[in-house]
PDB file of N, CA, C and O in Angstrom:
ATOM      1  N   MET A   1       8.060  -5.603   9.406  1.00 78.00           N
ATOM      2  CA  MET A   1       7.871  -4.992   8.115  1.00 78.00           C
ATOM      3  C   MET A   1       6.420  -5.056   7.664  1.00 78.00           C
ATOM      4  O   MET A   1       5.905  -4.074   7.191  1.00 78.00           O
ATOM      5  N   THR A   2       5.818  -6.221   7.775  1.00 85.00           N
ATOM      6  CA  THR A   2       4.456  -6.391   7.276  1.00 85.00           C
ATOM      7  C   THR A   2       3.465  -5.438   7.937  1.00 85.00           C
ATOM      8  O   THR A   2       2.673  -4.811   7.234  1.00 85.00           O
ATOM      9  N   PRO A   3       3.477  -5.262   9.269  1.00 89.00           N
ATOM     10  CA  PRO A   3       2.541  -4.306   9.878  1.00 89.00           C
ATOM     11  C   PRO A   3       2.759  -2.875   9.369  1.00 89.00           C
ATOM     12  O   PRO A   3       1.795  -2.148   9.147  1.00 89.00           O
ATOM     13  N   ALA A   4       3.999  -2.476   9.169  1.00 90.00           N
ATOM     14  CA  ALA A   4       4.277  -1.126   8.671  1.00 90.00           C
ATOM     15  C   ALA A   4       3.757  -0.955   7.247  1.00 90.00           C
ATOM     16  O   ALA A   4       3.182   0.080   6.907  1.00 90.00           O
ATOM     17  N   ILE A   5       3.941  -1.968   6.408  1.00 92.00           N
ATOM     18  CA  ILE A   5       3.445  -1.926   5.030  1.00 92.00           C
ATOM     19  C   ILE A   5       1.922  -1.853   5.030  1.00 92.00           C
ATOM     20  O   ILE A   5       1.330  -1.043   4.312  1.00 92.00           O
ATOM     21  N   ASP A   6       1.273  -2.690   5.834  1.00 92.00           N
ATOM     22  CA  ASP A   6      -0.187  -2.701   5.901  1.00 92.00           C
ATOM     23  C   ASP A   6      -0.725  -1.357   6.389  1.00 92.00           C
ATOM     24  O   ASP A   6      -1.692  -0.829   5.833  1.00 92.00           O
ATOM     25  N   ALA A   7      -0.111  -0.793   7.426  1.00 93.00           N
ATOM     26  CA  ALA A   7      -0.567   0.495   7.967  1.00 93.00           C
ATOM     27  C   ALA A   7      -0.398   1.607   6.940  1.00 93.00           C
ATOM     28  O   ALA A   7      -1.290   2.446   6.773  1.00 93.00           O
ATOM     29  N   MET A   8       0.726   1.625   6.254  1.00 94.00           N
ATOM     30  CA  MET A   8       0.990   2.652   5.253  1.00 94.00           C
ATOM     31  C   MET A   8      -0.017   2.546   4.107  1.00 94.00           C
ATOM     32  O   MET A   8      -0.558   3.549   3.659  1.00 94.00           O
ATOM     33  N   ALA A   9      -0.280   1.331   3.655  1.00 92.00           N
ATOM     34  CA  ALA A   9      -1.237   1.119   2.562  1.00 92.00           C
ATOM     35  C   ALA A   9      -2.648   1.536   2.989  1.00 92.00           C
ATOM     36  O   ALA A   9      -3.385   2.127   2.203  1.00 92.00           O
ATOM     37  N   ALA A  10      -3.010   1.243   4.235  1.00 94.00           N
ATOM     38  CA  ALA A  10      -4.344   1.569   4.727  1.00 94.00           C
ATOM     39  C   ALA A  10      -4.561   3.073   4.854  1.00 94.00           C
ATOM     40  O   ALA A  10      -5.663   3.563   4.606  1.00 94.00           O
ATOM     41  N   THR A  11      -3.540   3.810   5.219  1.00 95.00           N
ATOM     42  CA  THR A  11      -3.685   5.252   5.402  1.00 95.00           C
ATOM     43  C   THR A  11      -3.440   6.048   4.124  1.00 95.00           C
ATOM     44  O   THR A  11      -3.706   7.244   4.096  1.00 95.00           O
ATOM     45  N   ALA A  12      -2.990   5.400   3.068  1.00 94.00           N
ATOM     46  CA  ALA A  12      -2.691   6.107   1.817  1.00 94.00           C
ATOM     47  C   ALA A  12      -3.950   6.597   1.122  1.00 94.00           C
ATOM     48  O   ALA A  12      -3.889   7.566   0.360  1.00 94.00           O
ATOM     49  N   GLY A  13      -5.071   5.936   1.383  1.00 90.00           N
ATOM     50  CA  GLY A  13      -6.291   6.312   0.672  1.00 90.00           C
ATOM     51  C   GLY A  13      -6.074   6.126  -0.817  1.00 90.00           C
ATOM     52  O   GLY A  13      -5.561   5.124  -1.262  1.00 90.00           O
ATOM     53  N   GLY A  14      -6.408   7.103  -1.615  1.00 89.00           N
ATOM     54  CA  GLY A  14      -6.229   7.021  -3.059  1.00 89.00           C
ATOM     55  C   GLY A  14      -4.941   7.643  -3.547  1.00 89.00           C
ATOM     56  O   GLY A  14      -4.727   7.752  -4.752  1.00 89.00           O
ATOM     57  N   ASP A  15      -4.062   8.055  -2.633  1.00 95.00           N
ATOM     58  CA  ASP A  15      -2.831   8.743  -3.013  1.00 95.00           C
ATOM     59  C   ASP A  15      -1.690   7.742  -3.209  1.00 95.00           C
ATOM     60  O   ASP A  15      -1.125   7.233  -2.240  1.00 95.00           O
ATOM     61  N   ALA A  16      -1.341   7.470  -4.454  1.00 94.00           N
ATOM     62  CA  ALA A  16      -0.287   6.500  -4.760  1.00 94.00           C
ATOM     63  C   ALA A  16       1.062   6.900  -4.173  1.00 94.00           C
ATOM     64  O   ALA A  16       1.887   6.045  -3.856  1.00 94.00           O
ATOM     65  N   ASN A  17       1.299   8.200  -3.984  1.00 96.00           N
ATOM     66  CA  ASN A  17       2.572   8.658  -3.410  1.00 96.00           C
ATOM     67  C   ASN A  17       2.749   8.228  -1.963  1.00 96.00           C
ATOM     68  O   ASN A  17       3.875   8.204  -1.461  1.00 96.00           O
ATOM     69  N   LEU A  18       1.652   7.923  -1.286  1.00 96.00           N
ATOM     70  CA  LEU A  18       1.721   7.531   0.124  1.00 96.00           C
ATOM     71  C   LEU A  18       1.772   6.022   0.333  1.00 96.00           C
ATOM     72  O   LEU A  18       1.900   5.555   1.465  1.00 96.00           O
ATOM     73  N   LEU A  19       1.673   5.257  -0.762  1.00 96.00           N
ATOM     74  CA  LEU A  19       1.785   3.805  -0.655  1.00 96.00           C
ATOM     75  C   LEU A  19       3.216   3.396  -0.320  1.00 96.00           C
ATOM     76  O   LEU A  19       4.160   4.164  -0.588  1.00 96.00           O
ATOM     77  N   PRO A  20       3.401   2.200   0.247  1.00 96.00           N
ATOM     78  CA  PRO A  20       4.759   1.729   0.523  1.00 96.00           C
ATOM     79  C   PRO A  20       5.579   1.690  -0.764  1.00 96.00           C
ATOM     80  O   PRO A  20       5.115   1.185  -1.793  1.00 96.00           O
ATOM     81  N   GLY A  21       6.794   2.246  -0.715  1.00 95.00           N
ATOM     82  CA  GLY A  21       7.603   2.338  -1.917  1.00 95.00           C
ATOM     83  C   GLY A  21       8.942   1.645  -1.853  1.00 95.00           C
ATOM     84  O   GLY A  21       9.495   1.245  -2.877  1.00 95.00           O
ATOM     85  N   LEU A  22       9.499   1.489  -0.660  1.00 96.00           N
ATOM     86  CA  LEU A  22      10.829   0.896  -0.533  1.00 96.00           C
ATOM     87  C   LEU A  22      11.052   0.493   0.915  1.00 96.00           C
ATOM     88  O   LEU A  22      10.686   1.230   1.832  1.00 96.00           O
ATOM     89  N   ILE A  23      11.654  -0.670   1.100  1.00 95.00           N
ATOM     90  CA  ILE A  23      12.081  -1.101   2.428  1.00 95.00           C
ATOM     91  C   ILE A  23      13.594  -0.976   2.471  1.00 95.00           C
ATOM     92  O   ILE A  23      14.288  -1.586   1.662  1.00 95.00           O
ATOM     93  N   GLU A  24      14.087  -0.139   3.372  1.00 96.00           N
ATOM     94  CA  GLU A  24      15.522  -0.072   3.619  1.00 96.00           C
ATOM     95  C   GLU A  24      15.798  -0.935   4.839  1.00 96.00           C
ATOM     96  O   GLU A  24      15.158  -0.776   5.876  1.00 96.00           O
ATOM     97  N   ALA A  25      16.721  -1.863   4.712  1.00 94.00           N
ATOM     98  CA  ALA A  25      17.044  -2.769   5.814  1.00 94.00           C
ATOM     99  C   ALA A  25      18.519  -2.636   6.164  1.00 94.00           C
ATOM    100  O   ALA A  25      19.378  -2.720   5.287  1.00 94.00           O
ATOM    101  N   ASN A  26      18.786  -2.416   7.434  1.00 94.00           N
ATOM    102  CA  ASN A  26      20.167  -2.414   7.905  1.00 94.00           C
ATOM    103  C   ASN A  26      20.698  -3.829   7.762  1.00 94.00           C
ATOM    104  O   ASN A  26      19.996  -4.798   8.055  1.00 94.00           O
ATOM    105  N   SER A  27      21.921  -3.966   7.288  1.00 93.00           N
ATOM    106  CA  SER A  27      22.480  -5.295   7.015  1.00 93.00           C
ATOM    107  C   SER A  27      22.529  -6.172   8.261  1.00 93.00           C
ATOM    108  O   SER A  27      22.324  -7.389   8.170  1.00 93.00           O
ATOM    109  N   THR A  28      22.751  -5.597   9.426  1.00 92.00           N
ATOM    110  CA  THR A  28      22.751  -6.387  10.664  1.00 92.00           C
ATOM    111  C   THR A  28      21.356  -6.940  10.930  1.00 92.00           C
ATOM    112  O   THR A  28      21.197  -8.124  11.229  1.00 92.00           O
ATOM    113  N   ASP A  29      20.335  -6.077  10.796  1.00 90.00           N
ATOM    114  CA  ASP A  29      18.952  -6.537  10.978  1.00 90.00           C
ATOM    115  C   ASP A  29      18.616  -7.617   9.959  1.00 90.00           C
ATOM    116  O   ASP A  29      17.970  -8.614  10.280  1.00 90.00           O
ATOM    117  N   TRP A  30      19.049  -7.417   8.706  1.00 87.00           N
ATOM    118  CA  TRP A  30      18.756  -8.385   7.646  1.00 87.00           C
ATOM    119  C   TRP A  30      19.372  -9.740   7.979  1.00 87.00           C
ATOM    120  O   TRP A  30      18.702 -10.764   7.910  1.00 87.00           O
ATOM    121  N   CYS A  31      20.633  -9.742   8.363  1.00 90.00           N
ATOM    122  CA  CYS A  31      21.340 -11.001   8.631  1.00 90.00           C
ATOM    123  C   CYS A  31      20.820 -11.707   9.878  1.00 90.00           C
ATOM    124  O   CYS A  31      20.816 -12.936   9.936  1.00 90.00           O
ATOM    125  N   GLU A  32      20.379 -10.942  10.886  1.00 88.00           N
ATOM    126  CA  GLU A  32      19.925 -11.550  12.133  1.00 88.00           C
ATOM    127  C   GLU A  32      18.494 -12.067  12.067  1.00 88.00           C
ATOM    128  O   GLU A  32      18.203 -13.129  12.604  1.00 88.00           O
ATOM    129  N   THR A  33      17.590 -11.320  11.417  1.00 86.00           N
ATOM    130  CA  THR A  33      16.182 -11.737  11.442  1.00 86.00           C
ATOM    131  C   THR A  33      15.421 -11.497  10.146  1.00 86.00           C
ATOM    132  O   THR A  33      14.601 -12.321   9.763  1.00 86.00           O
ATOM    133  N   LEU A  34      15.635 -10.374   9.502  1.00 83.00           N
ATOM    134  CA  LEU A  34      14.781  -9.996   8.382  1.00 83.00           C
ATOM    135  C   LEU A  34      14.923 -10.900   7.164  1.00 83.00           C
ATOM    136  O   LEU A  34      14.004 -10.987   6.353  1.00 83.00           O
ATOM    137  N   TYR A  35      16.041 -11.596   7.029  1.00 75.00           N
ATOM    138  CA  TYR A  35      16.205 -12.490   5.886  1.00 75.00           C
ATOM    139  C   TYR A  35      15.116 -13.561   5.866  1.00 75.00           C
ATOM    140  O   TYR A  35      14.852 -14.176   4.839  1.00 75.00           O
ATOM    141  N   GLN A  36      14.457 -13.764   7.004  1.00 81.00           N
ATOM    142  CA  GLN A  36      13.425 -14.791   7.116  1.00 81.00           C
ATOM    143  C   GLN A  36      12.067 -14.346   6.582  1.00 81.00           C
ATOM    144  O   GLN A  36      11.165 -15.169   6.459  1.00 81.00           O
ATOM    145  N   ILE A  37      11.894 -13.051   6.264  1.00 82.00           N
ATOM    146  CA  ILE A  37      10.593 -12.598   5.771  1.00 82.00           C
ATOM    147  C   ILE A  37      10.276 -13.262   4.441  1.00 82.00           C
ATOM    148  O   ILE A  37      11.177 -13.671   3.709  1.00 82.00           O
ATOM    149  N   GLU A  38       8.998 -13.359   4.157  1.00 81.00           N
ATOM    150  CA  GLU A  38       8.590 -13.893   2.863  1.00 81.00           C
ATOM    151  C   GLU A  38       9.068 -12.924   1.791  1.00 81.00           C
ATOM    152  O   GLU A  38       8.801 -11.727   1.854  1.00 81.00           O
ATOM    153  N   ARG A  39       9.818 -13.450   0.811  1.00 81.00           N
ATOM    154  CA  ARG A  39      10.387 -12.564  -0.201  1.00 81.00           C
ATOM    155  C   ARG A  39      10.465 -13.281  -1.537  1.00 81.00           C
ATOM    156  O   ARG A  39      10.443 -14.500  -1.601  1.00 81.00           O
ATOM    157  N   THR A  40      10.554 -12.472  -2.574  1.00 77.00           N
ATOM    158  CA  THR A  40      10.743 -12.993  -3.921  1.00 77.00           C
ATOM    159  C   THR A  40      11.846 -12.188  -4.587  1.00 77.00           C
ATOM    160  O   THR A  40      12.112 -11.054  -4.211  1.00 77.00           O
ATOM    161  N   ALA A  41      12.474 -12.777  -5.552  1.00 78.00           N
ATOM    162  CA  ALA A  41      13.460 -12.085  -6.382  1.00 78.00           C
ATOM    163  C   ALA A  41      13.241 -12.576  -7.805  1.00 78.00           C
ATOM    164  O   ALA A  41      13.596 -13.699  -8.136  1.00 78.00           O
ATOM    165  N   LYS A  42      12.597 -11.739  -8.626  1.00 70.00           N
ATOM    166  CA  LYS A  42      12.238 -12.157  -9.976  1.00 70.00           C
ATOM    167  C   LYS A  42      13.313 -11.806 -10.996  1.00 70.00           C
ATOM    168  O   LYS A  42      13.745 -12.644 -11.763  1.00 70.00           O
ATOM    169  N   THR A  43      13.707 -10.547 -11.041  1.00 77.00           N
ATOM    170  CA  THR A  43      14.722 -10.092 -11.991  1.00 77.00           C
ATOM    171  C   THR A  43      15.658  -9.138 -11.280  1.00 77.00           C
ATOM    172  O   THR A  43      15.353  -8.634 -10.200  1.00 77.00           O
ATOM    173  N   LEU A  44      16.790  -8.833 -11.901  1.00 76.00           N
ATOM    174  CA  LEU A  44      17.711  -7.875 -11.306  1.00 76.00           C
ATOM    175  C   LEU A  44      17.072  -6.502 -11.162  1.00 76.00           C
ATOM    176  O   LEU A  44      17.307  -5.797 -10.182  1.00 76.00           O
ATOM    177  N   ASP A  45      16.256  -6.101 -12.141  1.00 73.00           N
ATOM    178  CA  ASP A  45      15.592  -4.789 -12.059  1.00 73.00           C
ATOM    179  C   ASP A  45      14.595  -4.725 -10.913  1.00 73.00           C
ATOM    180  O   ASP A  45      14.493  -3.707 -10.242  1.00 73.00           O
ATOM    181  N   GLU A  46      13.848  -5.802 -10.707  1.00 77.00           N
ATOM    182  CA  GLU A  46      12.856  -5.810  -9.642  1.00 77.00           C
ATOM    183  C   GLU A  46      13.488  -6.058  -8.286  1.00 77.00           C
ATOM    184  O   GLU A  46      12.979  -5.613  -7.273  1.00 77.00           O
ATOM    185  N   GLY A  47      14.590  -6.772  -8.231  1.00 83.00           N
ATOM    186  CA  GLY A  47      15.296  -7.027  -6.986  1.00 83.00           C
ATOM    187  C   GLY A  47      14.502  -7.884  -6.010  1.00 83.00           C
ATOM    188  O   GLY A  47      13.528  -8.529  -6.360  1.00 83.00           O
ATOM    189  N   ILE A  48      14.927  -7.862  -4.760  1.00 88.00           N
ATOM    190  CA  ILE A  48      14.245  -8.587  -3.691  1.00 88.00           C
ATOM    191  C   ILE A  48      13.006  -7.784  -3.309  1.00 88.00           C
ATOM    192  O   ILE A  48      13.076  -6.567  -3.148  1.00 88.00           O
ATOM    193  N   ARG A  49      11.888  -8.483  -3.134  1.00 90.00           N
ATOM    194  CA  ARG A  49      10.638  -7.811  -2.756  1.00 90.00           C
ATOM    195  C   ARG A  49       9.948  -8.569  -1.640  1.00 90.00           C
ATOM    196  O   ARG A  49       9.987  -9.790  -1.588  1.00 90.00           O
ATOM    197  N   HIS A  50       9.338  -7.799  -0.747  1.00 90.00           N
ATOM    198  CA  HIS A  50       8.490  -8.350   0.302  1.00 90.00           C
ATOM    199  C   HIS A  50       7.117  -7.729   0.110  1.00 90.00           C
ATOM    200  O   HIS A  50       6.977  -6.501   0.139  1.00 90.00           O
ATOM    201  N   ARG A  51       6.121  -8.575  -0.183  1.00 89.00           N
ATOM    202  CA  ARG A  51       4.754  -8.122  -0.429  1.00 89.00           C
ATOM    203  C   ARG A  51       4.699  -7.078  -1.538  1.00 89.00           C
ATOM    204  O   ARG A  51       3.928  -6.137  -1.493  1.00 89.00           O
ATOM    205  N   GLY A  52       5.558  -7.230  -2.531  1.00 88.00           N
ATOM    206  CA  GLY A  52       5.557  -6.348  -3.686  1.00 88.00           C
ATOM    207  C   GLY A  52       6.412  -5.106  -3.531  1.00 88.00           C
ATOM    208  O   GLY A  52       6.564  -4.333  -4.462  1.00 88.00           O
ATOM    209  N   VAL A  53       7.003  -4.895  -2.363  1.00 93.00           N
ATOM    210  CA  VAL A  53       7.803  -3.700  -2.096  1.00 93.00           C
ATOM    211  C   VAL A  53       9.282  -4.074  -2.164  1.00 93.00           C
ATOM    212  O   VAL A  53       9.715  -5.042  -1.534  1.00 93.00           O
ATOM    213  N   LYS A  54      10.050  -3.298  -2.929  1.00 93.00           N
ATOM    214  CA  LYS A  54      11.477  -3.573  -3.094  1.00 93.00           C
ATOM    215  C   LYS A  54      12.209  -3.446  -1.756  1.00 93.00           C
ATOM    216  O   LYS A  54      11.921  -2.550  -0.957  1.00 93.00           O
ATOM    217  N   VAL A  55      13.157  -4.360  -1.524  1.00 93.00           N
ATOM    218  CA  VAL A  55      13.984  -4.365  -0.317  1.00 93.00           C
ATOM    219  C   VAL A  55      15.425  -4.078  -0.721  1.00 93.00           C
ATOM    220  O   VAL A  55      15.958  -4.725  -1.616  1.00 93.00           O
ATOM    221  N   VAL A  56      16.037  -3.086  -0.073  1.00 93.00           N
ATOM    222  CA  VAL A  56      17.457  -2.808  -0.279  1.00 93.00           C
ATOM    223  C   VAL A  56      18.154  -2.934   1.072  1.00 93.00           C
ATOM    224  O   VAL A  56      17.616  -2.540   2.094  1.00 93.00           O
ATOM    225  N   VAL A  57      19.343  -3.513   1.060  1.00 93.00           N
ATOM    226  CA  VAL A  57      20.066  -3.817   2.295  1.00 93.00           C
ATOM    227  C   VAL A  57      21.420  -3.123   2.271  1.00 93.00           C
ATOM    228  O   VAL A  57      22.148  -3.200   1.287  1.00 93.00           O
ATOM    229  N   SER A  58      21.764  -2.456   3.380  1.00 94.00           N
ATOM    230  CA  SER A  58      23.061  -1.795   3.505  1.00 94.00           C
ATOM    231  C   SER A  58      23.363  -1.550   4.979  1.00 94.00           C
ATOM    232  O   SER A  58      22.445  -1.338   5.779  1.00 94.00           O
ATOM    233  N   SER A  59      24.636  -1.525   5.310  1.00 95.00           N
ATOM    234  CA  SER A  59      25.027  -1.194   6.680  1.00 95.00           C
ATOM    235  C   SER A  59      24.778   0.283   6.974  1.00 95.00           C
ATOM    236  O   SER A  59      24.764   0.690   8.131  1.00 95.00           O
ATOM    237  N   LEU A  60      24.542   1.077   5.949  1.00 97.00           N
ATOM    238  CA  LEU A  60      24.316   2.518   6.127  1.00 97.00           C
ATOM    239  C   LEU A  60      22.860   2.874   6.394  1.00 97.00           C
ATOM    240  O   LEU A  60      22.562   4.012   6.748  1.00 97.00           O
ATOM    241  N   PHE A  61      21.928   1.909   6.229  1.00 96.00           N
ATOM    242  CA  PHE A  61      20.503   2.194   6.383  1.00 96.00           C
ATOM    243  C   PHE A  61      20.024   1.945   7.790  1.00 96.00           C
ATOM    244  O   PHE A  61      20.529   1.079   8.494  1.00 96.00           O
ATOM    245  N   GLU A  62      18.978   2.703   8.173  1.00 96.00           N
ATOM    246  CA  GLU A  62      18.123   2.343   9.294  1.00 96.00           C
ATOM    247  C   GLU A  62      17.063   1.439   8.694  1.00 96.00           C
ATOM    248  O   GLU A  62      16.641   1.649   7.558  1.00 96.00           O
ATOM    249  N   THR A  63      16.579   0.464   9.418  1.00 95.00           N
ATOM    250  CA  THR A  63      15.518  -0.393   8.915  1.00 95.00           C
ATOM    251  C   THR A  63      14.210   0.379   8.994  1.00 95.00           C
ATOM    252  O   THR A  63      13.810   0.813  10.074  1.00 95.00           O
ATOM    253  N   ARG A  64      13.575   0.593   7.813  1.00 96.00           N
ATOM    254  CA  ARG A  64      12.340   1.369   7.756  1.00 96.00           C
ATOM    255  C   ARG A  64      11.653   1.167   6.413  1.00 96.00           C
ATOM    256  O   ARG A  64      12.258   0.671   5.468  1.00 96.00           O
ATOM    257  N   VAL A  65      10.395   1.570   6.359  1.00 96.00           N
ATOM    258  CA  VAL A  65       9.614   1.537   5.121  1.00 96.00           C
ATOM    259  C   VAL A  65       9.391   2.970   4.677  1.00 96.00           C
ATOM    260  O   VAL A  65       8.930   3.801   5.462  1.00 96.00           O
ATOM    261  N   LEU A  66       9.714   3.257   3.424  1.00 97.00           N
ATOM    262  CA  LEU A  66       9.524   4.585   2.859  1.00 97.00           C
ATOM    263  C   LEU A  66       8.295   4.594   1.961  1.00 97.00           C
ATOM    264  O   LEU A  66       7.959   3.579   1.350  1.00 97.00           O
ATOM    265  N   THR A  67       7.647   5.745   1.866  1.00 97.00           N
ATOM    266  CA  THR A  67       6.546   5.891   0.921  1.00 97.00           C
ATOM    267  C   THR A  67       7.127   5.974  -0.491  1.00 97.00           C
ATOM    268  O   THR A  67       8.329   6.157  -0.675  1.00 97.00           O
ATOM    269  N   ARG A  68       6.246   5.859  -1.484  1.00 96.00           N
ATOM    270  CA  ARG A  68       6.701   5.996  -2.871  1.00 96.00           C
ATOM    271  C   ARG A  68       7.273   7.385  -3.122  1.00 96.00           C
ATOM    272  O   ARG A  68       8.245   7.530  -3.855  1.00 96.00           O
ATOM    273  N   ALA A  69       6.684   8.403  -2.509  1.00 97.00           N
ATOM    274  CA  ALA A  69       7.198   9.761  -2.671  1.00 97.00           C
ATOM    275  C   ALA A  69       8.611   9.873  -2.106  1.00 97.00           C
ATOM    276  O   ALA A  69       9.484  10.496  -2.705  1.00 97.00           O
ATOM    277  N   GLU A  70       8.853   9.274  -0.953  1.00 97.00           N
ATOM    278  CA  GLU A  70      10.182   9.301  -0.334  1.00 97.00           C
ATOM    279  C   GLU A  70      11.185   8.462  -1.121  1.00 97.00           C
ATOM    280  O   GLU A  70      12.350   8.833  -1.241  1.00 97.00           O
ATOM    281  N   ALA A  71      10.739   7.332  -1.646  1.00 97.00           N
ATOM    282  CA  ALA A  71      11.632   6.402  -2.334  1.00 97.00           C
ATOM    283  C   ALA A  71      11.990   6.865  -3.734  1.00 97.00           C
ATOM    284  O   ALA A  71      13.086   6.572  -4.223  1.00 97.00           O
ATOM    285  N   GLY A  72      11.084   7.567  -4.389  1.00 94.00           N
ATOM    286  CA  GLY A  72      11.329   8.014  -5.755  1.00 94.00           C
ATOM    287  C   GLY A  72      11.637   6.840  -6.672  1.00 94.00           C
ATOM    288  O   GLY A  72      11.019   5.786  -6.593  1.00 94.00           O
ATOM    289  N   GLU A  73      12.628   7.013  -7.515  1.00 93.00           N
ATOM    290  CA  GLU A  73      13.009   5.989  -8.496  1.00 93.00           C
ATOM    291  C   GLU A  73      13.597   4.732  -7.844  1.00 93.00           C
ATOM    292  O   GLU A  73      13.633   3.674  -8.461  1.00 93.00           O
ATOM    293  N   ARG A  74      14.071   4.851  -6.623  1.00 94.00           N
ATOM    294  CA  ARG A  74      14.743   3.722  -5.973  1.00 94.00           C
ATOM    295  C   ARG A  74      13.817   2.531  -5.761  1.00 94.00           C
ATOM    296  O   ARG A  74      14.266   1.396  -5.683  1.00 94.00           O
ATOM    297  N   GLY A  75      12.507   2.759  -5.642  1.00 92.00           N
ATOM    298  CA  GLY A  75      11.566   1.678  -5.411  1.00 92.00           C
ATOM    299  C   GLY A  75      10.965   1.104  -6.681  1.00 92.00           C
ATOM    300  O   GLY A  75      10.254   0.114  -6.636  1.00 92.00           O
ATOM    301  N   ALA A  76      11.241   1.741  -7.803  1.00 89.00           N
ATOM    302  CA  ALA A  76      10.650   1.319  -9.085  1.00 89.00           C
ATOM    303  C   ALA A  76      11.279   0.010  -9.559  1.00 89.00           C
ATOM    304  O   ALA A  76      12.421  -0.281  -9.217  1.00 89.00           O
ATOM    305  N   PRO A  77      10.582  -0.787 -10.335  1.00 87.00           N
ATOM    306  CA  PRO A  77       9.208  -0.575 -10.785  1.00 87.00           C
ATOM    307  C   PRO A  77       8.217  -0.897  -9.671  1.00 87.00           C
ATOM    308  O   PRO A  77       8.351  -1.897  -8.982  1.00 87.00           O
ATOM    309  N   TYR A  78       7.270   0.019  -9.469  1.00 87.00           N
ATOM    310  CA  TYR A  78       6.269  -0.174  -8.431  1.00 87.00           C
ATOM    311  C   TYR A  78       5.243  -1.194  -8.873  1.00 87.00           C
ATOM    312  O   TYR A  78       4.918  -1.297 -10.038  1.00 87.00           O
ATOM    313  N   GLN A  79       4.746  -1.935  -7.907  1.00 81.00           N
ATOM    314  CA  GLN A  79       3.653  -2.856  -8.160  1.00 81.00           C
ATOM    315  C   GLN A  79       2.401  -2.234  -7.575  1.00 81.00           C
ATOM    316  O   GLN A  79       2.474  -1.476  -6.597  1.00 81.00           O
ATOM    317  N   ASP A  80       1.248  -2.506  -8.158  1.00 68.00           N
ATOM    318  CA  ASP A  80       0.018  -1.823  -7.787  1.00 68.00           C
ATOM    319  C   ASP A  80      -0.379  -2.012  -6.335  1.00 68.00           C
ATOM    320  O   ASP A  80      -0.904  -1.123  -5.713  1.00 68.00           O
ATOM    321  N   GLN A  81      -0.133  -3.196  -5.781  1.00 58.00           N
ATOM    322  CA  GLN A  81      -0.546  -3.463  -4.417  1.00 58.00           C
ATOM    323  C   GLN A  81       0.559  -4.188  -3.685  1.00 58.00           C
ATOM    324  O   GLN A  81       1.181  -5.077  -4.243  1.00 58.00           O
ATOM    325  N   PRO A  82       0.788  -3.861  -2.402  1.00 47.00           N
ATOM    326  CA  PRO A  82       1.712  -4.664  -1.624  1.00 47.00           C
ATOM    327  C   PRO A  82       1.243  -6.114  -1.628  1.00 47.00           C
ATOM    328  O   PRO A  82       0.064  -6.381  -1.509  1.00 47.00           O
ATOM    329  N   GLY A  83       2.167  -7.008  -1.833  1.00 43.00           N
ATOM    330  CA  GLY A  83       1.841  -8.421  -1.883  1.00 43.00           C
ATOM    331  C   GLY A  83       1.565  -8.925  -3.278  1.00 43.00           C
ATOM    332  O   GLY A  83       1.352 -10.096  -3.479  1.00 43.00           O
ATOM    333  N   ALA A  84       1.561  -8.012  -4.264  1.00 43.00           N
ATOM    334  CA  ALA A  84       1.259  -8.415  -5.639  1.00 43.00           C
ATOM    335  C   ALA A  84       2.372  -9.261  -6.222  1.00 43.00           C
ATOM    336  O   ALA A  84       3.486  -9.206  -5.826  1.00 43.00           O
TER     337      ALA A  84
END
């Protein structure tokens, strides 16, 4: 996850829509390995976050990082920088 977030942030330039917006994690991946990532959970609205990016877990997801444009409202509230 971290390399994908870093790469996405680096290539976004000044376009906030291209910044990392949401991490979708397949529940199998989450239970086997991803649960070990550095994460925080501050409030129900903010949910679980890795480096400032919201993490959602479901058996219906492929594990991937979406841009803010792709994530839309699902990644909100956005934080200014990954890791914030």
